[in-house]
Amino acid sequence: VSETTTIGQYLIDRLLALGARHVFGVPGDFVLAYYKHLTDSELRVVNMADEQGAGFAADAYARVNGIGAVCITYGVGSLKVINTTAQAHAEKSPVVVICGGPGVRERTRERKLHHKVGTFDSQLKIFKEITVASAILDDAETAQAEIDRVLFACLRERLPVYLELPRDMVNATFTVRPVHAPKETSDPETLREALEEIARMVAGAKKPVILAGEELHRFEVHDLLPGLLERSGIPCASTTLSKSVIDEAHPLYLGVYEGALGNDAVRHYVETSDCVLVLGANLSDVTLGIDTAQLETARMVHATSDHLNVRRARYERIVFKELILALEPALGTRPRPTIPNPHRPEPWIANADAQITVARLFQCLNWHLTPDTVVITDVGDCFFAATDLFVEHSGFVACAYYLSLGFSVPGSLGLMMARPHLRPLVITGDGAFQMTGMELTSILRTGDRLAPIVVILDNEGYGTERPMIDGEFNDIHPWRYAEIPAVLGAGKGWVVRTEADLDRALAGAEANLDSYSIIDVKIARGDISAGLERLTSHLGKRARG
Amino acid sequence: VSETTTIGQYLIDRLLALGARHVFGVPGDFVLAYYKHLTDSELRVVNMADEQGAGFAADAYARVNGIGAVCITYGVGSLKVINTTAQAHAEKSPVVVICGGPGVRERTRERKLHHKVGTFDSQLKIFKEITVASAILDDAETAQAEIDRVLFACLRERLPVYLELPRDMVNATFTVRPVHAPKETSDPETLREALEEIARMVAGAKKPVILAGEELHRFEVHDLLPGLLERSGIPCASTTLSKSVIDEAHPLYLGVYEGALGNDAVRHYVETSDCVLVLGANLSDVTLGIDTAQLETARMVHATSDHLNVRRARYERIVFKELILALEPALGTRPRPTIPNPHRPEPWIANADAQITVARLFQCLNWHLTPDTVVITDVGDCFFAATDLFVEHSGFVACAYYLSLGFSVPGSLGLMMARPHLRPLVITGDGAFQMTGMELTSILRTGDRLAPIVVILDNEGYGTERPMIDGEFNDIHPWRYAEIPAVLGAGKGWVVRTEADLDRALAGAEANLDSYSIIDVKIARGDISAGLERLTSHLGKRARG
């Protein structure tokens, strides 16, 4: 039996089939009819105050859910999510951008339509630079093939994609053909040969180590990691971008590796290893500790979804997930080595009148992490300090490579939709908060009584830049963040100057289960985390040329 | 004598020479050294909370100043100004986007650098779609020629441009050559012939009319308009995008023409004319009243910076500004006709206990306009209602074609820098305000005691969309906007429910000369302006397909 459907409905059905349950967005006239259609579907539409917020929320959602979607209008909407889509691309987050566009019948000439810039192809060309696949769904005959092609590319590469739906095509009908998920397989001989090479390298190594990257999580094979470590006896480190890819209490977990910018014990272990298995980590300047990492190609296996290199040999046609699934035999077994583990948090006892410091703030937050917490940090010292948190049960989400300020508050809404049983601990700087923090309004707008705890490191400016080059441009106008509930008509706020204040604020926030809590932590200028101090001394040298 | 300079300094010198006095921006590490350089120059750097705000401010500034600039960092900064640059492109605003990028020496391979997406060319390709000229200043030998080429294109076309400055090229030196502004001239024979055709058409017309567009203002020839009307005896209308191109008290001014969506008397006059001279107006769907305009090519002259059409004849190689300067003789003289003029505002007398309505709000605002006011409206009913304001002395700024929400508050800061003697009346909807309204923080951050008056039409959602297709997605979370001063630690707020409240609020705001004023006007759902009612009934039919 053949089934007839519409382009709009088919897209909804496919998103649901692939695991999306929510769409983040802002309505606008070119997308309005489809927006209504979405709200009437099984997908839940989560409305945001600004498209930038919707893009960030969809990205965070996609990272933990496996696929996410943002739906916006033409031009004024879609061009506001360029940066968030670029972030998703840089950090491999499978976000489907759905843009409602002018009707096909409106595109016959290069008309000057509102919300339009350049030609009717301009947006597509822009999105081609930051997505892995894209299409304008302007033909009912090809719509299914195009939607399938684009969505499969999204999942195959875990990268963002762009679908433009002309408003007069939403209800265009076609007959559904069976969906054939393209079967992605490695070339078996290449895979076998590569595994043999890896086995040989590992067998000959005295001190192998795994650098476990974000792609293990993105391709949903991170659950294999504990078993892999335990059977092989090989320990692992994570990167700043992959932190929480493994429970940090695991006895074979070393900590976060980031060259000279991270923990010295982790650095020493990794850099003295004679066989580093980099699994699913994209090695960026940040991951490599601003190029301070000492990792020699001659003792490295580097596997990502893009390529497999065993030392200098490159293997093509290997599917990353298959490689990871087949890796266990290649690693053999060996006795568990003695390794440095991350420090468990020390019990927090407030020194009541002591002024709060970055170090003590994070010691306290660390003590407060529970199995129900998911940590999301913004960019700045909030991130650098947070890399030292001991993330035992909970997740840790950060845009640790692309480093775009303003991700955390809207991102937390994405996390709460994807993982409603987890409570976000949002850690942000004041500069990042002033960009997108008022998306707290969207958290209230859901009507779900969501209760994230937002901690603001309030040092009156761009604390990450001060140690590089300082000037008045790093001084932002101070807000009374704890007064935001007066504007939003809901939420609770605290100002923290001392350790006793912090105790009171966290106790209050933890008891506030009905709305967001906002904790304004007054940090002295110049009080920065050890990690940031190391980083900015490196970056500052570069910025000064 | 030959003078040596650096790329960074040359760009500053040229911006100053071409009339820029301010640069709007947000610092970030790839641009940090140059940002410091800018703050130490004669240019004033105006720091914004988010790059989106900086882009909007630079656009508003460029519209009234003749050139504007925004300076941001790579990726996370530049990709946040794609939408604002697209707006500048759509509405012809000469904004120079200056992006600090990775050093040339960092670009040798396709390295994974933070803030980077795609290849080192990706950003340039994206900006090429929304700018008229662009360059990466990666070579000291060609830097002067490239900067000159790009900046002259910006001014010639009054369109945005993109300059990417690798951080290791800021101090690269070269010997300055004399700057030759390319002399743009029309082909004299073509210009003469076209003017003869126009003269013939006008001479044979019984009821000629001018539709005066935004390009008269952009190319700084709007001051010629009153003389042109007075000597020719031909009246003019403006478009929604060009409103205030002429003092609306001028006896030969008809009002805003926008097809069936605007004033009926203006429509009747324009559409019964036997010779419509469209001067510098880009005819978009919005300008044409969502395609309700009845303008026949056979009785039209259409001159823009892009082309000159006299009826169906097209003339190439004509410089718009030269055409306008040469137009007067072609128009001849005739007795002034009797025309309908816009209504002067009626004296405002509050009906104290009456609930405030959109119509009465604008009647009151109209009465309060002074020679020191500049009106900037956002997108929504704030705009449609504001097109009926009687703008006698003051300016009127709106993104009336591209229609991107969130322009007005950051845009007002751009206006205040360009025209410090004018006081902005910012008219915005609540939906637009929730996107960028917190850029009030940047207005405070200047330290200039700037005092814009922000009026929010607070109808709890997207009032422009409700009449098209309504749903919960049009309901935004209500803010207590008048409490924002509690968060920002400065400013004054009022809530307005009745006409007496409005009197009190405006009196208070006008007396508040030290900081921003925010007036939260509670508008009943469904209370929309006459213009919006006409518009949405048209758009709604389309949105529903």
mmCIF file with all atom_site columns, C-alpha atoms in Angstrom, chain A residues 179-342:
data_model
loop_
_atom_site.group_PDB
_atom_site.id
_atom_site.type_symbol
_atom_site.label_atom_id
_atom_site.label_alt_id
_atom_site.label_comp_id
_atom_site.label_asym_id
_atom_site.label_entity_id
_atom_site.label_seq_id
_atom_site.pdbx_PDB_ins_code
_atom_site.Cartn_x
_atom_site.Cartn_y
_atom_site.Cartn_z
_atom_site.occupancy
_atom_site.B_iso_or_equiv
_atom_site.pdbx_formal_charge
_atom_site.auth_seq_id
_atom_site.auth_comp_id
_atom_site.auth_asym_id
_atom_site.auth_atom_id
_atom_site.pdbx_PDB_model_num
ATOM 1   C CA . VAL A 1 179 ? 13.118 4.682  3.775  1.00 0.00 ? 179 VAL A CA 1
ATOM 2   C CA . HIS A 1 180 ? 16.424 2.946  3.290  1.00 0.00 ? 180 HIS A CA 1
ATOM 3   C CA . ALA A 1 181 ? 18.932 4.035  5.870  1.00 0.00 ? 181 ALA A CA 1
ATOM 4   C CA . PRO A 1 182 ? 22.202 3.984  3.971  1.00 0.00 ? 182 PRO A CA 1
ATOM 5   C CA . LYS A 1 183 ? 24.240 1.176  5.468  1.00 0.00 ? 183 LYS A CA 1
ATOM 6   C CA . GLU A 1 184 ? 27.608 2.572  6.365  1.00 0.00 ? 184 GLU A CA 1
ATOM 7   C CA . THR A 1 185 ? 30.237 -0.095 6.538  1.00 0.00 ? 185 THR A CA 1
ATOM 8   C CA . SER A 1 186 ? 33.979 -0.109 6.639  1.00 0.00 ? 186 SER A CA 1
ATOM 9   C CA . ASP A 1 187 ? 35.998 -1.867 4.027  1.00 0.00 ? 187 ASP A CA 1
ATOM 10  C CA . PRO A 1 188 ? 36.549 -5.139 5.940  1.00 0.00 ? 188 PRO A CA 1
ATOM 11  C CA . GLU A 1 189 ? 40.101 -5.730 4.768  1.00 0.00 ? 189 GLU A CA 1
ATOM 12  C CA . THR A 1 190 ? 41.159 -2.175 5.623  1.00 0.00 ? 190 THR A CA 1
ATOM 13  C CA . LEU A 1 191 ? 39.557 -2.428 9.032  1.00 0.00 ? 191 LEU A CA 1
ATOM 14  C CA . ARG A 1 192 ? 41.231 -5.780 9.717  1.00 0.00 ? 192 ARG A CA 1
ATOM 15  C CA . GLU A 1 193 ? 44.611 -4.505 8.643  1.00 0.00 ? 193 GLU A CA 1
ATOM 16  C CA . ALA A 1 194 ? 44.324 -1.307 10.672 1.00 0.00 ? 194 ALA A CA 1
ATOM 17  C CA . LEU A 1 195 ? 43.282 -3.255 13.756 1.00 0.00 ? 195 LEU A CA 1
ATOM 18  C CA . GLU A 1 196 ? 46.305 -5.513 13.327 1.00 0.00 ? 196 GLU A CA 1
ATOM 19  C CA . GLU A 1 197 ? 48.556 -2.470 13.211 1.00 0.00 ? 197 GLU A CA 1
ATOM 20  C CA . ILE A 1 198 ? 46.938 -1.018 16.299 1.00 0.00 ? 198 ILE A CA 1
ATOM 21  C CA . ALA A 1 199 ? 47.244 -4.373 18.088 1.00 0.00 ? 199 ALA A CA 1
ATOM 22  C CA . ARG A 1 200 ? 50.922 -4.552 17.227 1.00 0.00 ? 200 ARG A CA 1
ATOM 23  C CA . MET A 1 201 ? 51.541 -1.037 18.482 1.00 0.00 ? 201 MET A CA 1
ATOM 24  C CA . VAL A 1 202 ? 49.669 -1.586 21.730 1.00 0.00 ? 202 VAL A CA 1
ATOM 25  C CA . ALA A 1 203 ? 51.263 -4.990 22.326 1.00 0.00 ? 203 ALA A CA 1
ATOM 26  C CA . GLY A 1 204 ? 54.700 -3.460 21.993 1.00 0.00 ? 204 GLY A CA 1
ATOM 27  C CA . ALA A 1 205 ? 53.938 -0.552 24.279 1.00 0.00 ? 205 ALA A CA 1
ATOM 28  C CA . LYS A 1 206 ? 54.949 -0.381 27.905 1.00 0.00 ? 206 LYS A CA 1
ATOM 29  C CA . LYS A 1 207 ? 52.586 2.374  28.924 1.00 0.00 ? 207 LYS A CA 1
ATOM 30  C CA . PRO A 1 208 ? 49.677 2.818  26.514 1.00 0.00 ? 208 PRO A CA 1
ATOM 31  C CA . VAL A 1 209 ? 47.037 5.417  27.262 1.00 0.00 ? 209 VAL A CA 1
ATOM 32  C CA . ILE A 1 210 ? 43.709 6.370  25.691 1.00 0.00 ? 210 ILE A CA 1
ATOM 33  C CA . LEU A 1 211 ? 42.728 9.969  25.034 1.00 0.00 ? 211 LEU A CA 1
ATOM 34  C CA . ALA A 1 212 ? 38.938 9.642  24.922 1.00 0.00 ? 212 ALA A CA 1
ATOM 35  C CA . GLY A 1 213 ? 37.299 12.312 22.809 1.00 0.00 ? 213 GLY A CA 1
ATOM 36  C CA . GLU A 1 214 ? 33.887 13.874 22.348 1.00 0.00 ? 214 GLU A CA 1
ATOM 37  C CA . GLU A 1 215 ? 33.015 11.714 19.358 1.00 0.00 ? 215 GLU A CA 1
ATOM 38  C CA . LEU A 1 216 ? 32.704 8.644  21.590 1.00 0.00 ? 216 LEU A CA 1
ATOM 39  C CA . HIS A 1 217 ? 29.779 10.451 23.130 1.00 0.00 ? 217 HIS A CA 1
ATOM 40  C CA . ARG A 1 218 ? 28.434 11.882 19.886 1.00 0.00 ? 218 ARG A CA 1
ATOM 41  C CA . PHE A 1 219 ? 28.419 8.451  18.215 1.00 0.00 ? 219 PHE A CA 1
ATOM 42  C CA . GLU A 1 220 ? 26.955 6.870  21.323 1.00 0.00 ? 220 GLU A CA 1
ATOM 43  C CA . VAL A 1 221 ? 29.799 4.429  22.024 1.00 0.00 ? 221 VAL A CA 1
ATOM 44  C CA . HIS A 1 222 ? 30.988 6.069  25.232 1.00 0.00 ? 222 HIS A CA 1
ATOM 45  C CA . ASP A 1 223 ? 29.219 3.347  27.214 1.00 0.00 ? 223 ASP A CA 1
ATOM 46  C CA . LEU A 1 224 ? 31.773 0.913  25.815 1.00 0.00 ? 224 LEU A CA 1
ATOM 47  C CA . LEU A 1 225 ? 34.652 2.841  27.282 1.00 0.00 ? 225 LEU A CA 1
ATOM 48  C CA . PRO A 1 226 ? 34.624 1.545  30.882 1.00 0.00 ? 226 PRO A CA 1
ATOM 49  C CA . GLY A 1 227 ? 34.622 -2.049 29.642 1.00 0.00 ? 227 GLY A CA 1
ATOM 50  C CA . LEU A 1 228 ? 37.388 -1.277 27.175 1.00 0.00 ? 228 LEU A CA 1
ATOM 51  C CA . LEU A 1 229 ? 39.564 0.188  29.893 1.00 0.00 ? 229 LEU A CA 1
ATOM 52  C CA . GLU A 1 230 ? 38.849 -2.564 32.387 1.00 0.00 ? 230 GLU A CA 1
ATOM 53  C CA . ARG A 1 231 ? 39.567 -5.457 30.054 1.00 0.00 ? 231 ARG A CA 1
ATOM 54  C CA . SER A 1 232 ? 42.601 -3.882 28.437 1.00 0.00 ? 232 SER A CA 1
ATOM 55  C CA . GLY A 1 233 ? 44.074 -2.410 31.586 1.00 0.00 ? 233 GLY A CA 1
ATOM 56  C CA . ILE A 1 234 ? 44.746 0.818  29.685 1.00 0.00 ? 234 ILE A CA 1
ATOM 57  C CA . PRO A 1 235 ? 43.874 4.059  31.467 1.00 0.00 ? 235 PRO A CA 1
ATOM 58  C CA . CYS A 1 236 ? 42.313 7.063  29.782 1.00 0.00 ? 236 CYS A CA 1
ATOM 59  C CA . ALA A 1 237 ? 42.249 10.812 29.943 1.00 0.00 ? 237 ALA A CA 1
ATOM 60  C CA . SER A 1 238 ? 39.571 13.075 28.485 1.00 0.00 ? 238 SER A CA 1
ATOM 61  C CA . THR A 1 239 ? 39.924 16.406 26.715 1.00 0.00 ? 239 THR A CA 1
ATOM 62  C CA . THR A 1 240 ? 38.347 19.707 27.707 1.00 0.00 ? 240 THR A CA 1
ATOM 63  C CA . LEU A 1 241 ? 35.702 19.067 25.062 1.00 0.00 ? 241 LEU A CA 1
ATOM 64  C CA . SER A 1 242 ? 34.993 15.472 26.108 1.00 0.00 ? 242 SER A CA 1
ATOM 65  C CA . LYS A 1 243 ? 34.997 15.902 29.884 1.00 0.00 ? 243 LYS A CA 1
ATOM 66  C CA . SER A 1 244 ? 32.390 13.517 31.400 1.00 0.00 ? 244 SER A CA 1
ATOM 67  C CA . VAL A 1 245 ? 32.723 11.057 28.489 1.00 0.00 ? 245 VAL A CA 1
ATOM 68  C CA . ILE A 1 246 ? 33.469 8.651  31.362 1.00 0.00 ? 246 ILE A CA 1
ATOM 69  C CA . ASP A 1 247 ? 32.497 8.736  35.002 1.00 0.00 ? 247 ASP A CA 1
ATOM 70  C CA . GLU A 1 248 ? 35.394 10.593 36.577 1.00 0.00 ? 248 GLU A CA 1
ATOM 71  C CA . ALA A 1 249 ? 35.380 8.228  39.547 1.00 0.00 ? 249 ALA A CA 1
ATOM 72  C CA . HIS A 1 250 ? 36.464 5.376  37.289 1.00 0.00 ? 250 HIS A CA 1
ATOM 73  C CA . PRO A 1 251 ? 39.722 3.906  38.664 1.00 0.00 ? 251 PRO A CA 1
ATOM 74  C CA . LEU A 1 252 ? 41.325 3.976  35.223 1.00 0.00 ? 252 LEU A CA 1
ATOM 75  C CA . TYR A 1 253 ? 40.500 7.634  34.582 1.00 0.00 ? 253 TYR A CA 1
ATOM 76  C CA . LEU A 1 254 ? 43.398 10.048 34.749 1.00 0.00 ? 254 LEU A CA 1
ATOM 77  C CA . GLY A 1 255 ? 41.649 13.393 34.357 1.00 0.00 ? 255 GLY A CA 1
ATOM 78  C CA . VAL A 1 256 ? 41.478 16.097 31.710 1.00 0.00 ? 256 VAL A CA 1
ATOM 79  C CA . TYR A 1 257 ? 44.521 16.325 29.447 1.00 0.00 ? 257 TYR A CA 1
ATOM 80  C CA . GLU A 1 258 ? 45.306 19.707 27.955 1.00 0.00 ? 258 GLU A CA 1
ATOM 81  C CA . GLY A 1 259 ? 49.025 19.960 27.489 1.00 0.00 ? 259 GLY A CA 1
ATOM 82  C CA . ALA A 1 260 ? 50.837 22.421 29.682 1.00 0.00 ? 260 ALA A CA 1
ATOM 83  C CA . LEU A 1 261 ? 47.568 24.145 30.617 1.00 0.00 ? 261 LEU A CA 1
ATOM 84  C CA . GLY A 1 262 ? 46.123 21.241 32.542 1.00 0.00 ? 262 GLY A CA 1
ATOM 85  C CA . ASN A 1 263 ? 46.955 18.997 35.426 1.00 0.00 ? 263 ASN A CA 1
ATOM 86  C CA . ASP A 1 264 ? 50.669 18.159 35.578 1.00 0.00 ? 264 ASP A CA 1
ATOM 87  C CA . ALA A 1 265 ? 50.184 14.539 36.619 1.00 0.00 ? 265 ALA A CA 1
ATOM 88  C CA . VAL A 1 266 ? 47.852 13.885 33.693 1.00 0.00 ? 266 VAL A CA 1
ATOM 89  C CA . ARG A 1 267 ? 50.227 15.644 31.347 1.00 0.00 ? 267 ARG A CA 1
ATOM 90  C CA . HIS A 1 268 ? 53.165 13.660 32.534 1.00 0.00 ? 268 HIS A CA 1
ATOM 91  C CA . TYR A 1 269 ? 51.316 10.353 32.201 1.00 0.00 ? 269 TYR A CA 1
ATOM 92  C CA . VAL A 1 270 ? 50.076 11.056 28.695 1.00 0.00 ? 270 VAL A CA 1
ATOM 93  C CA . GLU A 1 271 ? 53.239 12.615 27.360 1.00 0.00 ? 271 GLU A CA 1
ATOM 94  C CA . THR A 1 272 ? 55.499 9.860  28.649 1.00 0.00 ? 272 THR A CA 1
ATOM 95  C CA . SER A 1 273 ? 53.251 7.196  27.148 1.00 0.00 ? 273 SER A CA 1
ATOM 96  C CA . ASP A 1 274 ? 54.772 5.216  24.283 1.00 0.00 ? 274 ASP A CA 1
ATOM 97  C CA . CYS A 1 275 ? 51.357 4.623  22.689 1.00 0.00 ? 275 CYS A CA 1
ATOM 98  C CA . VAL A 1 276 ? 48.614 7.236  22.792 1.00 0.00 ? 276 VAL A CA 1
ATOM 99  C CA . LEU A 1 277 ? 45.282 6.071  21.394 1.00 0.00 ? 277 LEU A CA 1
ATOM 100 C CA . VAL A 1 278 ? 43.357 9.213  20.524 1.00 0.00 ? 278 VAL A CA 1
ATOM 101 C CA . LEU A 1 279 ? 39.786 7.988  20.088 1.00 0.00 ? 279 LEU A CA 1
ATOM 102 C CA . GLY A 1 280 ? 37.243 10.444 18.755 1.00 0.00 ? 280 GLY A CA 1
ATOM 103 C CA . ALA A 1 281 ? 39.054 13.604 19.813 1.00 0.00 ? 281 ALA A CA 1
ATOM 104 C CA . ASN A 1 282 ? 39.469 16.464 17.372 1.00 0.00 ? 282 ASN A CA 1
ATOM 105 C CA . LEU A 1 283 ? 42.828 17.929 18.225 1.00 0.00 ? 283 LEU A CA 1
ATOM 106 C CA . SER A 1 284 ? 42.389 21.681 18.238 1.00 0.00 ? 284 SER A CA 1
ATOM 107 C CA . ASP A 1 285 ? 44.631 24.378 19.626 1.00 0.00 ? 285 ASP A CA 1
ATOM 108 C CA . VAL A 1 286 ? 42.489 24.360 22.781 1.00 0.00 ? 286 VAL A CA 1
ATOM 109 C CA . THR A 1 287 ? 42.517 20.570 23.165 1.00 0.00 ? 287 THR A CA 1
ATOM 110 C CA . LEU A 1 288 ? 46.259 20.683 22.756 1.00 0.00 ? 288 LEU A CA 1
ATOM 111 C CA . GLY A 1 289 ? 46.628 23.282 25.491 1.00 0.00 ? 289 GLY A CA 1
ATOM 112 C CA . ILE A 1 290 ? 47.224 26.128 23.041 1.00 0.00 ? 290 ILE A CA 1
ATOM 113 C CA . ASP A 1 291 ? 49.742 23.987 21.226 1.00 0.00 ? 291 ASP A CA 1
ATOM 114 C CA . THR A 1 292 ? 51.686 23.107 24.364 1.00 0.00 ? 292 THR A CA 1
ATOM 115 C CA . ALA A 1 293 ? 50.862 19.404 24.059 1.00 0.00 ? 293 ALA A CA 1
ATOM 116 C CA . GLN A 1 294 ? 53.787 17.099 23.366 1.00 0.00 ? 294 GLN A CA 1
ATOM 117 C CA . LEU A 1 295 ? 52.216 14.264 21.422 1.00 0.00 ? 295 LEU A CA 1
ATOM 118 C CA . GLU A 1 296 ? 54.350 12.547 18.832 1.00 0.00 ? 296 GLU A CA 1
ATOM 119 C CA . THR A 1 297 ? 52.728 11.169 15.717 1.00 0.00 ? 297 THR A CA 1
ATOM 120 C CA . ALA A 1 298 ? 55.163 8.252  15.808 1.00 0.00 ? 298 ALA A CA 1
ATOM 121 C CA . ARG A 1 299 ? 53.561 6.913  18.974 1.00 0.00 ? 299 ARG A CA 1
ATOM 122 C CA . MET A 1 300 ? 49.968 7.832  18.225 1.00 0.00 ? 300 MET A CA 1
ATOM 123 C CA . VAL A 1 301 ? 46.811 6.253  16.866 1.00 0.00 ? 301 VAL A CA 1
ATOM 124 C CA . HIS A 1 302 ? 44.314 8.958  15.937 1.00 0.00 ? 302 HIS A CA 1
ATOM 125 C CA . ALA A 1 303 ? 40.792 7.822  15.128 1.00 0.00 ? 303 ALA A CA 1
ATOM 126 C CA . THR A 1 304 ? 37.935 10.203 14.434 1.00 0.00 ? 304 THR A CA 1
ATOM 127 C CA . SER A 1 305 ? 34.836 10.021 12.288 1.00 0.00 ? 305 SER A CA 1
ATOM 128 C CA . ASP A 1 306 ? 36.893 11.759 9.634  1.00 0.00 ? 306 ASP A CA 1
ATOM 129 C CA . HIS A 1 307 ? 39.971 9.572  9.463  1.00 0.00 ? 307 HIS A CA 1
ATOM 130 C CA . LEU A 1 308 ? 42.104 6.865  11.064 1.00 0.00 ? 308 LEU A CA 1
ATOM 131 C CA . ASN A 1 309 ? 45.832 7.413  11.332 1.00 0.00 ? 309 ASN A CA 1
ATOM 132 C CA . VAL A 1 310 ? 48.111 4.769  12.815 1.00 0.00 ? 310 VAL A CA 1
ATOM 133 C CA . ARG A 1 311 ? 51.333 6.686  13.262 1.00 0.00 ? 311 ARG A CA 1
ATOM 134 C CA . ARG A 1 312 ? 51.804 8.226  9.798  1.00 0.00 ? 312 ARG A CA 1
ATOM 135 C CA . ALA A 1 313 ? 49.732 5.635  7.965  1.00 0.00 ? 313 ALA A CA 1
ATOM 136 C CA . ARG A 1 314 ? 46.267 6.774  6.935  1.00 0.00 ? 314 ARG A CA 1
ATOM 137 C CA . TYR A 1 315 ? 43.385 4.347  6.479  1.00 0.00 ? 315 TYR A CA 1
ATOM 138 C CA . GLU A 1 316 ? 40.345 5.334  4.443  1.00 0.00 ? 316 GLU A CA 1
ATOM 139 C CA . ARG A 1 317 ? 36.876 3.827  4.396  1.00 0.00 ? 317 ARG A CA 1
ATOM 140 C CA . ILE A 1 318 ? 36.714 3.018  8.071  1.00 0.00 ? 318 ILE A CA 1
ATOM 141 C CA . VAL A 1 319 ? 33.544 3.804  9.974  1.00 0.00 ? 319 VAL A CA 1
ATOM 142 C CA . PHE A 1 320 ? 34.457 5.276  13.354 1.00 0.00 ? 320 PHE A CA 1
ATOM 143 C CA . LYS A 1 321 ? 31.752 3.470  15.286 1.00 0.00 ? 321 LYS A CA 1
ATOM 144 C CA . GLU A 1 322 ? 32.711 0.120  13.768 1.00 0.00 ? 322 GLU A CA 1
ATOM 145 C CA . LEU A 1 323 ? 36.315 0.713  14.669 1.00 0.00 ? 323 LEU A CA 1
ATOM 146 C CA . ILE A 1 324 ? 35.450 1.395  18.294 1.00 0.00 ? 324 ILE A CA 1
ATOM 147 C CA . LEU A 1 325 ? 33.174 -1.647 18.425 1.00 0.00 ? 325 LEU A CA 1
ATOM 148 C CA . ALA A 1 326 ? 35.967 -3.826 17.006 1.00 0.00 ? 326 ALA A CA 1
ATOM 149 C CA . LEU A 1 327 ? 38.746 -2.326 19.065 1.00 0.00 ? 327 LEU A CA 1
ATOM 150 C CA . GLU A 1 328 ? 38.580 -4.446 22.199 1.00 0.00 ? 328 GLU A CA 1
ATOM 151 C CA . PRO A 1 329 ? 40.471 -7.500 20.903 1.00 0.00 ? 329 PRO A CA 1
ATOM 152 C CA . ALA A 1 330 ? 43.206 -5.272 19.497 1.00 0.00 ? 330 ALA A CA 1
ATOM 153 C CA . LEU A 1 331 ? 43.951 -3.804 22.888 1.00 0.00 ? 331 LEU A CA 1
ATOM 154 C CA . GLY A 1 332 ? 44.747 -7.132 24.537 1.00 0.00 ? 332 GLY A CA 1
ATOM 155 C CA . THR A 1 333 ? 44.935 -7.304 28.293 1.00 0.00 ? 333 THR A CA 1
ATOM 156 C CA . ARG A 1 334 ? 47.523 -6.171 30.780 1.00 0.00 ? 334 ARG A CA 1
ATOM 157 C CA . PRO A 1 335 ? 47.715 -5.556 34.497 1.00 0.00 ? 335 PRO A CA 1
ATOM 158 C CA . ARG A 1 336 ? 46.136 -2.343 35.622 1.00 0.00 ? 336 ARG A CA 1
ATOM 159 C CA . PRO A 1 337 ? 48.808 0.275  36.106 1.00 0.00 ? 337 PRO A CA 1
ATOM 160 C CA . THR A 1 338 ? 49.047 2.579  39.065 1.00 0.00 ? 338 THR A CA 1
ATOM 161 C CA . ILE A 1 339 ? 47.837 5.942  37.870 1.00 0.00 ? 339 ILE A CA 1
ATOM 162 C CA . PRO A 1 340 ? 47.084 9.337  39.324 1.00 0.00 ? 340 PRO A CA 1
ATOM 163 C CA . ASN A 1 341 ? 43.328 9.777  39.677 1.00 0.00 ? 341 ASN A CA 1
ATOM 164 C CA . PRO A 1 342 ? 41.473 13.072 39.891 1.00 0.00 ? 342 PRO A CA 1
#
